[in-house]
């Protein structure tokens, strides 16, 4: 492949910030999880443009690592995924919004996740019209109160469809509410409800767990697991060592170096007064790039809590954010590195190998998932295969 086709977004020389996406690390993370889950099959969750990293690049890399089943949220995502992985099995989690949406499922061989008896009727009608018994997945809500039919509705459907054979369920699934709190009693309760349902669908695949749920053990795995964030390098369990390899590195370019005096203030609202003479690196990154304003050092609601404020990393050192993060620019305190150590054109890491994404997210009162799926369009994106 020509080097240029590895790059997406504005050219590096014009971009304020860059994302490096390590597809080798992504594949290694997938393979590691697949090994833990075997003999269960490990699917890839690539909703929201593969957690913001680009479904057209991420999905083929996962397929390359042996992934054959994928989950997206919406049919349009499924259509994009179909172009990237022509042979994969594709499930659409949010299911059928209307009967008219059925044609897209047919065209791109997408499998709807049916979340209610209403969805079942829609798919039955669509199958009746198209003259085909088309595959579908059945989602059961076992305690999340998000999407899915009740256990009773699922059992009734199993009985009825065994007689009518109107549609072809190929997967039964549910989703855990508290998988990242491994000792939460909800996990076992949901497992037991789910087992009631899987017993009524004995010959089809079953799927219960996301990344964190995998760590609950084989009993929870069913025949298909659904890790997302762990594949992308996020921590599986908050507050514990992260065994996954870093996939994403975000860096921002220093647009200007300033020398400010003690007593001066920084950024909107003049909410931060400098306690010392300060060297400020002004970096071309802001909330328009999905760098959350809540990570500001001062002057935003979150900073009235005790959470540690946000920072960047450069030359192996942590550099704190100063004042409010603005739309396109963020100020970092680089005084401690010493004079003339940071220059215009240098890059400050926002998260990556030196600053875990979960830490950067926590500083802004959010989670790695939200940081990734909020990444804007202004990054120069570089996909590397080489590993680090
Ligand atoms: C997003 C999602 C997943 C993946 O969850 P992670 O926590 O990222 O591993 C799995 N299943 C469902 C239903 C989801 O919505």
CSV table of C-alpha atoms and ligand atoms in Angstrom, one decimal:
chain,number,residue,atom,x,y,z
A,1,UNK,CA,0.0,0.0,0.0
A,2,UNK,CA,1.3,3.5,-0.8
A,3,UNK,CA,2.3,5.3,2.4
A,4,UNK,CA,-0.3,8.0,1.7
A,5,UNK,CA,-3.2,5.7,1.8
A,6,UNK,CA,-2.3,5.1,5.5
A,7,UNK,CA,-3.3,8.6,6.2
A,8,UNK,CA,-6.7,10.2,6.7
A,9,UNK,CA,-7.9,13.7,7.5
A,10,UNK,CA,-5.9,16.9,7.0
A,11,UNK,CA,-2.3,16.5,5.9
A,12,UNK,CA,0.2,16.5,8.8
A,13,UNK,CA,1.7,19.9,7.9
A,14,UNK,CA,-1.7,21.5,8.2
A,15,UNK,CA,-3.1,19.6,11.1
A,16,UNK,CA,-3.2,20.9,14.7
A,17,UNK,CA,-3.4,17.4,16.1
A,18,UNK,CA,-2.7,13.8,15.1
A,19,UNK,CA,-4.0,10.4,15.9
A,20,UNK,CA,-1.8,7.4,15.5
A,21,UNK,CA,-3.8,4.2,15.3
A,22,UNK,CA,-1.8,1.0,15.8
A,23,UNK,CA,-3.6,-1.7,13.9
A,24,UNK,CA,-1.0,-4.3,15.0
A,25,UNK,CA,-1.8,-3.6,18.6
A,26,UNK,CA,-5.5,-3.7,17.8
A,27,UNK,CA,-5.0,-7.2,16.3
A,28,UNK,CA,-2.9,-8.4,19.2
A,29,UNK,CA,-5.6,-7.2,21.6
A,30,UNK,CA,-8.3,-9.0,19.7
A,31,UNK,CA,-6.2,-12.2,19.5
A,32,UNK,CA,-5.4,-12.1,23.2
A,33,UNK,CA,-9.1,-11.8,24.0
A,34,UNK,CA,-10.0,-14.5,21.5
A,35,UNK,CA,-7.6,-16.8,23.3
A,36,UNK,CA,-9.1,-16.1,26.7
A,37,UNK,CA,-12.6,-16.7,25.3
A,38,UNK,CA,-12.0,-19.9,23.3
A,39,UNK,CA,-13.8,-22.1,22.6
A,40,UNK,CA,-16.4,-19.3,22.5
A,41,UNK,CA,-16.2,-17.2,19.4
A,42,UNK,CA,-15.0,-13.6,19.8
A,43,UNK,CA,-16.9,-11.0,17.8
A,44,UNK,CA,-15.8,-7.4,17.1
A,45,UNK,CA,-17.9,-4.5,18.3
A,46,UNK,CA,-17.4,-1.7,15.8
A,47,UNK,CA,-20.3,0.6,16.4
A,48,UNK,CA,-19.9,4.4,16.2
A,49,UNK,CA,-17.2,4.1,13.5
A,50,UNK,CA,-15.3,1.5,15.5
A,51,UNK,CA,-15.2,3.7,18.6
A,52,UNK,CA,-14.2,6.6,16.5
A,53,UNK,CA,-11.1,5.0,15.0
A,54,UNK,CA,-12.5,4.3,11.5
A,55,UNK,CA,-14.6,1.2,10.7
A,56,UNK,CA,-13.1,0.9,7.2
A,57,UNK,CA,-9.6,0.4,8.7
A,58,UNK,CA,-10.4,-1.3,12.0
A,59,UNK,CA,-12.9,-4.0,10.7
A,60,UNK,CA,-10.5,-5.4,8.0
A,61,UNK,CA,-7.7,-5.5,10.6
A,62,UNK,CA,-10.0,-7.5,13.0
A,63,UNK,CA,-11.0,-9.8,10.2
A,64,UNK,CA,-7.4,-10.3,9.5
A,65,UNK,CA,-6.9,-11.4,13.1
A,66,UNK,CA,-9.7,-14.0,12.7
A,67,UNK,CA,-12.8,-12.0,13.6
A,68,UNK,CA,-15.9,-13.3,11.6
A,69,UNK,CA,-18.8,-11.7,13.5
A,70,UNK,CA,-19.3,-8.0,14.0
A,71,UNK,CA,-21.8,-5.8,15.9
A,72,UNK,CA,-22.8,-2.3,14.9
A,73,UNK,CA,-25.5,0.0,16.3
A,74,UNK,CA,-27.3,1.2,13.2
A,75,UNK,CA,-28.1,-0.1,9.7
A,76,UNK,CA,-26.0,2.6,8.0
A,77,UNK,CA,-23.0,1.5,10.0
A,78,UNK,CA,-23.7,-2.0,8.9
A,79,UNK,CA,-23.7,-0.9,5.2
A,80,UNK,CA,-20.3,0.8,5.7
A,81,UNK,CA,-19.1,-2.4,7.4
A,82,UNK,CA,-20.3,-4.6,4.6
A,83,UNK,CA,-18.0,-2.7,2.2
A,84,UNK,CA,-15.1,-3.2,4.6
A,85,UNK,CA,-15.7,-6.9,5.3
A,86,UNK,CA,-17.6,-8.5,2.5
A,87,UNK,CA,-17.9,-12.0,4.1
A,88,UNK,CA,-18.5,-11.2,7.7
A,89,UNK,CA,-21.7,-11.8,9.8
A,90,UNK,CA,-23.0,-8.4,10.8
A,91,UNK,CA,-25.5,-7.8,13.6
A,92,UNK,CA,-27.3,-4.4,14.0
A,93,UNK,CA,-27.9,-3.9,17.7
A,94,UNK,CA,-30.5,-1.1,17.6
A,95,UNK,CA,-32.7,-3.2,15.5
A,96,UNK,CA,-35.5,-2.4,13.2
A,97,UNK,CA,-36.9,1.1,13.3
A,98,UNK,CA,-39.5,0.5,10.6
A,99,UNK,CA,-40.6,-2.0,8.0
A,100,UNK,CA,-39.1,0.1,5.3
A,101,UNK,CA,-35.6,-0.2,6.8
A,102,UNK,CA,-35.8,-3.9,6.0
A,103,UNK,CA,-34.5,-3.5,2.5
A,104,UNK,CA,-31.2,-2.2,3.7
A,105,UNK,CA,-30.8,-5.3,5.8
A,106,UNK,CA,-31.5,-7.5,2.8
A,107,UNK,CA,-29.3,-5.6,0.5
A,108,UNK,CA,-26.2,-5.7,2.7
A,109,UNK,CA,-27.0,-9.1,4.4
A,110,UNK,CA,-27.3,-7.4,7.9
A,111,UNK,CA,-28.9,-9.3,10.7
A,112,UNK,CA,-31.2,-7.2,12.9
A,113,UNK,CA,-31.2,-7.6,16.6
A,114,UNK,CA,-34.9,-7.8,17.5
A,115,UNK,CA,-35.6,-6.0,20.8
A,116,UNK,CA,-39.3,-6.5,21.3
A,117,UNK,CA,-42.4,-8.4,20.1
A,118,UNK,CA,-43.0,-5.3,17.9
A,119,UNK,CA,-39.6,-5.8,16.2
A,120,UNK,CA,-40.5,-9.5,15.7
A,121,UNK,CA,-43.7,-8.6,14.0
A,122,UNK,CA,-41.9,-6.1,11.7
A,123,UNK,CA,-39.3,-8.8,10.7
A,124,UNK,CA,-42.0,-11.4,10.2
A,125,UNK,CA,-43.9,-9.0,7.9
A,126,UNK,CA,-40.7,-8.2,6.1
A,127,UNK,CA,-39.8,-11.8,5.7
A,128,UNK,CA,-43.4,-12.6,4.5
A,129,UNK,CA,-43.2,-9.9,1.8
A,130,UNK,CA,-39.7,-10.9,0.7
A,131,UNK,CA,-40.7,-14.6,0.7
A,132,UNK,CA,-37.6,-15.5,2.8
A,133,UNK,CA,-37.0,-16.8,6.3
A,134,UNK,CA,-34.3,-14.3,7.1
A,135,UNK,CA,-31.9,-14.6,10.0
A,136,UNK,CA,-32.3,-12.4,13.1
A,137,UNK,CA,-31.0,-12.1,16.6
A,138,UNK,CA,-33.2,-12.0,19.7
A,139,UNK,CA,-32.2,-9.5,22.4
A,140,UNK,CA,-33.5,-10.1,26.0
A,141,UNK,CA,-33.3,-7.5,28.7
A,142,UNK,CA,-32.2,-9.2,31.8
A,143,UNK,CA,-31.9,-6.2,34.0
A,144,UNK,CA,-30.4,-3.2,32.1
A,145,UNK,CA,-33.8,-1.7,31.1
A,146,UNK,CA,-32.3,-0.5,27.9
A,147,UNK,CA,-33.1,-2.6,24.8
A,148,UNK,CA,-34.6,-6.0,24.6
A,149,UNK,CA,-37.7,-8.1,25.2
A,150,UNK,CA,-38.6,-9.5,28.6
A,151,UNK,CA,-37.6,-13.1,29.5
A,152,UNK,CA,-41.3,-14.0,29.3
A,153,UNK,CA,-41.7,-12.4,25.8
A,154,UNK,CA,-38.6,-14.3,24.6
A,155,UNK,CA,-39.9,-17.6,25.9
A,156,UNK,CA,-43.3,-17.0,24.2
A,157,UNK,CA,-41.5,-16.1,21.0
A,158,UNK,CA,-39.5,-19.3,21.1
A,159,UNK,CA,-42.6,-21.4,21.5
A,160,UNK,CA,-44.5,-19.6,18.8
A,161,UNK,CA,-41.7,-19.4,16.2
A,162,UNK,CA,-41.0,-23.2,16.7
A,163,UNK,CA,-44.5,-23.7,15.3
A,164,UNK,CA,-44.7,-21.0,12.6
A,165,UNK,CA,-41.1,-21.0,11.5
A,166,UNK,CA,-41.8,-17.5,10.3
A,167,UNK,CA,-38.3,-16.1,11.0
A,168,UNK,CA,-34.9,-17.6,11.6
A,169,UNK,CA,-33.3,-16.6,14.9
A,170,UNK,CA,-29.6,-17.4,14.8
A,171,UNK,CA,-28.4,-15.7,18.0
A,172,UNK,CA,-29.9,-14.9,21.4
A,173,UNK,CA,-28.2,-12.2,23.4
A,174,UNK,CA,-28.4,-10.0,26.5
A,175,UNK,CA,-26.2,-7.3,28.0
A,176,UNK,CA,-24.8,-7.0,31.6
A,177,UNK,CA,-25.4,-3.7,33.5
A,178,UNK,CA,-22.5,-4.1,36.0
A,179,UNK,CA,-19.9,-6.3,34.3
A,180,UNK,CA,-17.1,-3.8,35.4
A,181,UNK,CA,-18.0,-4.4,39.0
A,182,UNK,CA,-17.1,-8.1,39.1
A,183,UNK,CA,-18.6,-8.9,42.5
A,184,UNK,CA,-21.9,-7.0,41.9
A,185,UNK,CA,-24.8,-9.4,42.6
A,186,UNK,CA,-26.6,-8.2,39.4
A,187,UNK,CA,-24.2,-10.2,37.3
A,188,UNK,CA,-25.3,-13.6,38.5
A,189,UNK,CA,-29.0,-12.6,38.5
A,190,UNK,CA,-28.7,-11.6,34.8
A,191,UNK,CA,-26.8,-14.8,34.0
A,192,UNK,CA,-29.5,-16.9,35.5
A,193,UNK,CA,-32.3,-15.0,33.6
A,194,UNK,CA,-30.3,-15.4,30.4
A,195,UNK,CA,-29.8,-19.1,31.0
A,196,UNK,CA,-33.6,-19.5,31.3
A,197,UNK,CA,-33.8,-18.0,27.8
A,198,UNK,CA,-31.0,-19.8,26.1
A,199,UNK,CA,-32.5,-23.1,27.3
A,200,UNK,CA,-35.5,-22.2,25.1
A,201,UNK,CA,-33.2,-21.7,22.0
A,202,UNK,CA,-31.0,-24.7,22.4
A,203,UNK,CA,-29.6,-24.9,18.9
A,204,UNK,CA,-28.5,-21.3,18.2
A,205,UNK,CA,-25.6,-19.1,19.3
A,206,UNK,CA,-25.8,-17.2,22.6
A,207,UNK,CA,-24.0,-14.0,23.6
A,208,UNK,CA,-23.9,-12.1,27.0
A,209,UNK,CA,-20.7,-10.4,27.7
A,210,UNK,CA,-18.8,-7.2,26.7
A,211,UNK,CA,-15.1,-6.7,27.5
A,212,UNK,CA,-15.5,-6.6,31.3
A,213,UNK,CA,-17.9,-9.5,31.2
A,214,UNK,CA,-15.3,-11.7,29.7
A,215,UNK,CA,-13.4,-11.5,33.0
A,216,UNK,CA,-16.4,-12.9,34.9
A,217,UNK,CA,-15.3,-16.3,33.5
A,218,UNK,CA,-16.3,-19.0,31.0
A,219,UNK,CA,-19.7,-19.6,32.6
A,220,UNK,CA,-20.7,-16.1,31.3
A,221,UNK,CA,-19.2,-16.4,27.8
A,222,UNK,CA,-22.0,-18.2,25.9
A,223,UNK,CA,-20.9,-19.1,22.4
A,224,UNK,CA,-20.1,-15.5,21.2
A,225,UNK,CA,-18.4,-12.8,23.3
A,226,UNK,CA,-18.6,-9.1,22.3
A,227,UNK,CA,-15.6,-7.1,23.5
A,228,UNK,CA,-15.3,-3.5,22.3
A,229,UNK,CA,-13.2,-1.1,24.5
A,230,UNK,CA,-10.6,-3.7,25.4
A,231,UNK,CA,-9.8,-4.3,21.7
A,232,UNK,CA,-9.2,-0.6,21.4
A,233,UNK,CA,-6.8,-0.6,24.3
A,234,UNK,CA,-9.1,0.8,27.1
A,235,UNK,CA,-8.8,-0.6,30.6
A,236,UNK,CA,-11.3,-3.4,31.2
A,237,UNK,CA,-11.7,-2.9,34.9
A,238,UNK,CA,-11.4,0.6,36.3
A,239,UNK,CA,-8.7,1.1,38.8
A,240,UNK,CA,-6.7,-2.1,37.9
A,241,UNK,CA,-3.6,-2.6,35.7
A,242,UNK,CA,-4.6,-2.5,32.1
A,243,UNK,CA,-3.3,-5.6,30.2
A,244,UNK,CA,-4.2,-4.4,26.8
A,245,UNK,CA,-1.8,-2.8,24.3
A,246,UNK,CA,-2.1,0.9,23.5
A,247,UNK,CA,-3.9,1.3,20.2
A,248,UNK,CA,-4.5,5.1,20.0
A,249,UNK,CA,-2.1,8.0,20.5
A,250,UNK,CA,-3.4,11.5,20.4
A,251,UNK,CA,-1.0,14.4,20.1
A,252,UNK,CA,-1.4,18.1,19.7
A,253,UNK,CA,1.0,20.6,18.1
A,254,UNK,CA,2.4,23.5,20.1
A,255,UNK,CA,1.3,26.6,18.2
A,256,UNK,CA,3.0,29.1,20.4
A,257,UNK,CA,5.3,29.4,23.5
A,258,UNK,CA,4.5,32.2,25.9
A,259,UNK,CA,6.3,33.5,29.0
A,260,UNK,CA,3.8,34.8,31.5
A,261,UNK,CA,4.5,36.5,34.8
A,262,UNK,CA,3.3,35.5,38.3
A,263,UNK,CA,-0.1,37.1,39.0
A,264,UNK,CA,-1.2,37.0,35.4
A,265,UNK,CA,-4.3,34.9,34.4
A,266,UNK,CA,-4.8,32.3,31.7
A,267,UNK,CA,-7.7,31.7,29.3
A,268,UNK,CA,-11.4,32.7,29.4
A,269,UNK,CA,-12.9,33.9,32.6
A,270,UNK,CA,-9.4,34.6,34.0
A,271,UNK,CA,-10.1,31.7,36.3
A,272,UNK,CA,-6.5,30.7,36.9
A,273,UNK,CA,-4.0,33.1,38.3
A,274,UNK,CA,-0.4,32.1,37.9
A,275,UNK,CA,1.5,31.5,41.2
A,276,UNK,CA,4.9,31.8,39.5
A,277,UNK,CA,6.5,33.0,36.3
A,278,UNK,CA,5.3,30.4,33.8
A,279,UNK,CA,6.2,29.0,30.4
A,280,UNK,CA,3.0,28.2,28.6
A,281,UNK,CA,2.8,25.9,25.6
A,282,UNK,CA,-0.4,26.8,23.6
A,283,UNK,CA,-1.5,23.6,21.8
A,284,UNK,CA,-3.8,23.3,18.8
A,285,UNK,CA,-6.4,21.2,20.5
A,286,UNK,CA,-9.8,22.0,21.9
A,287,UNK,CA,-13.2,20.9,22.7
A,288,UNK,CA,-14.1,21.1,19.0
A,289,UNK,CA,-11.7,18.1,18.6
A,290,UNK,CA,-13.5,16.2,21.4
A,291,UNK,CA,-10.9,17.2,24.0
A,292,UNK,CA,-13.4,17.7,26.7
A,293,UNK,CA,-13.8,21.2,28.3
A,294,UNK,CA,-14.5,19.5,31.6
A,295,UNK,CA,-10.8,18.6,31.7
A,296,UNK,CA,-10.0,22.3,32.1
A,297,UNK,CA,-7.8,23.2,35.1
A,298,UNK,CA,-10.2,25.8,36.5
A,299,UNK,CA,-13.4,27.6,35.8
A,300,UNK,CA,-15.6,24.8,34.9
A,301,UNK,CA,-18.1,22.9,37.0
A,302,UNK,CA,-16.1,19.7,37.2
A,303,UNK,CA,-13.2,21.5,38.8
A,304,UNK,CA,-15.3,22.3,41.8
A,305,UNK,CA,-14.8,18.6,42.7
A,306,UNK,CA,-11.6,17.1,44.0
A,307,UNK,CA,-10.7,15.2,40.8
A,308,UNK,CA,-7.2,15.8,39.6
A,309,UNK,CA,-7.3,18.2,36.6
A,310,UNK,CA,-6.2,17.2,33.1
A,311,UNK,CA,-2.7,17.2,31.8
A,312,UNK,CA,-0.6,16.3,28.8
A,313,UNK,CA,2.7,14.5,28.5
A,314,UNK,CA,5.9,15.7,26.7
A,315,UNK,CA,9.5,14.5,27.0
A,316,UNK,CA,8.4,12.0,29.6
A,317,UNK,CA,6.9,14.6,31.9
A,318,UNK,CA,3.4,15.4,32.8
A,319,UNK,CA,2.4,19.0,31.9
A,320,UNK,CA,-0.8,20.4,33.6
A,321,UNK,CA,-3.5,22.2,31.7
A,322,UNK,CA,-3.9,25.9,32.6
A,323,UNK,CA,-7.3,27.5,32.9
A,324,UNK,CA,-10.1,26.7,30.6
A,325,UNK,CA,-9.8,24.5,27.5
A,326,UNK,CA,-11.1,26.5,24.6
A,327,UNK,CA,-12.7,25.5,21.3
A,328,UNK,CA,-9.4,25.1,19.3
A,329,UNK,CA,-6.6,25.7,21.8
A,330,UNK,CA,-5.4,24.4,25.2
A,331,UNK,CA,-2.7,25.9,27.4
A,332,UNK,CA,-0.2,23.6,29.1
A,333,UNK,CA,2.3,24.6,31.9
A,334,UNK,CA,5.7,23.5,30.6
A,335,UNK,CA,7.8,25.5,33.2
A,336,UNK,CA,9.1,22.4,35.0
A,337,UNK,CA,10.8,21.2,31.9
A,338,UNK,CA,13.1,24.2,32.0
A,339,UNK,CA,13.7,27.1,29.6
A,340,UNK,CA,13.8,26.4,25.9
A,341,UNK,CA,12.9,22.8,26.3
A,342,UNK,CA,9.6,23.0,24.4
A,343,UNK,CA,9.3,24.8,21.1
A,344,UNK,CA,6.7,25.8,18.6
A,345,UNK,CA,6.0,22.7,16.4
A,346,UNK,CA,6.6,20.2,19.2
A,347,UNK,CA,3.8,17.7,20.1
A,348,UNK,CA,2.2,17.2,23.4
A,349,UNK,CA,0.7,13.8,24.0
A,350,UNK,CA,-3.0,14.0,25.1
A,351,UNK,CA,-3.3,10.2,25.7
A,352,UNK,CA,-1.3,7.2,24.5
A,353,UNK,CA,1.7,5.2,25.8
A,354,UNK,CA,2.8,7.9,28.3
A,355,UNK,CA,-0.7,8.9,29.5
A,356,UNK,CA,-3.3,6.2,29.6
A,357,UNK,CA,-6.5,7.1,27.9
A,358,UNK,CA,-8.5,6.1,31.0
A,359,UNK,CA,-6.6,8.6,33.1
A,360,UNK,CA,-7.1,11.4,30.5
A,361,UNK,CA,-10.8,10.5,30.4
A,362,UNK,CA,-11.1,10.5,34.2
A,363,UNK,CA,-9.6,13.9,34.5
A,364,UNK,CA,-12.5,15.2,32.4
A,365,UNK,CA,-15.1,13.2,34.4
A,366,UNK,CA,-15.7,10.8,31.6
A,367,UNK,CA,-14.7,7.4,30.3
A,368,UNK,CA,-12.4,6.2,27.5
A,369,UNK,CA,-15.4,5.3,25.4
A,370,UNK,CA,-16.6,8.9,25.3
A,371,UNK,CA,-13.2,10.3,24.6
A,372,UNK,CA,-12.7,7.9,21.6
A,373,UNK,CA,-16.2,8.4,20.1
A,374,UNK,CA,-15.9,12.2,20.4
A,375,UNK,CA,-12.6,12.5,18.5
A,376,UNK,CA,-13.3,15.2,15.9
A,377,UNK,CA,-12.6,15.4,12.1
A,378,UNK,CA,-9.6,17.7,12.4
A,379,UNK,CA,-7.0,15.2,13.4
A,380,UNK,CA,-4.4,13.9,10.9
A,381,UNK,CA,-5.0,10.2,11.2
A,382,UNK,CA,-2.1,7.8,10.7
A,383,UNK,CA,-2.7,4.1,10.7
A,384,UNK,CA,0.4,2.0,11.4
A,385,UNK,CA,0.9,-1.7,11.2
A,386,UNK,CA,4.3,-1.9,12.7
A,387,UNK,CA,3.5,-2.0,16.4
A,388,UNK,CA,5.6,-0.1,18.9
B,1,LIG,C1,-21.0,-1.5,23.1
B,1,LIG,C2,-21.5,-2.8,23.4
B,1,LIG,C3,-20.6,-3.9,23.7
B,1,LIG,C4,-19.1,-3.7,23.8
B,1,LIG,O1,-18.9,-3.2,25.1
B,1,LIG,P1,-17.4,-2.9,25.7
B,1,LIG,O2,-17.7,-2.4,27.1
B,1,LIG,O3,-16.9,-1.8,24.8
B,1,LIG,O4,-16.6,-4.1,25.6
B,1,LIG,C5,-21.1,-5.2,23.8
B,1,LIG,N1,-22.5,-5.4,23.7
B,1,LIG,C6,-23.4,-4.4,23.5
B,1,LIG,C7,-24.8,-4.7,23.4
B,1,LIG,C8,-22.9,-3.1,23.4
B,1,LIG,O5,-23.8,-2.1,23.2
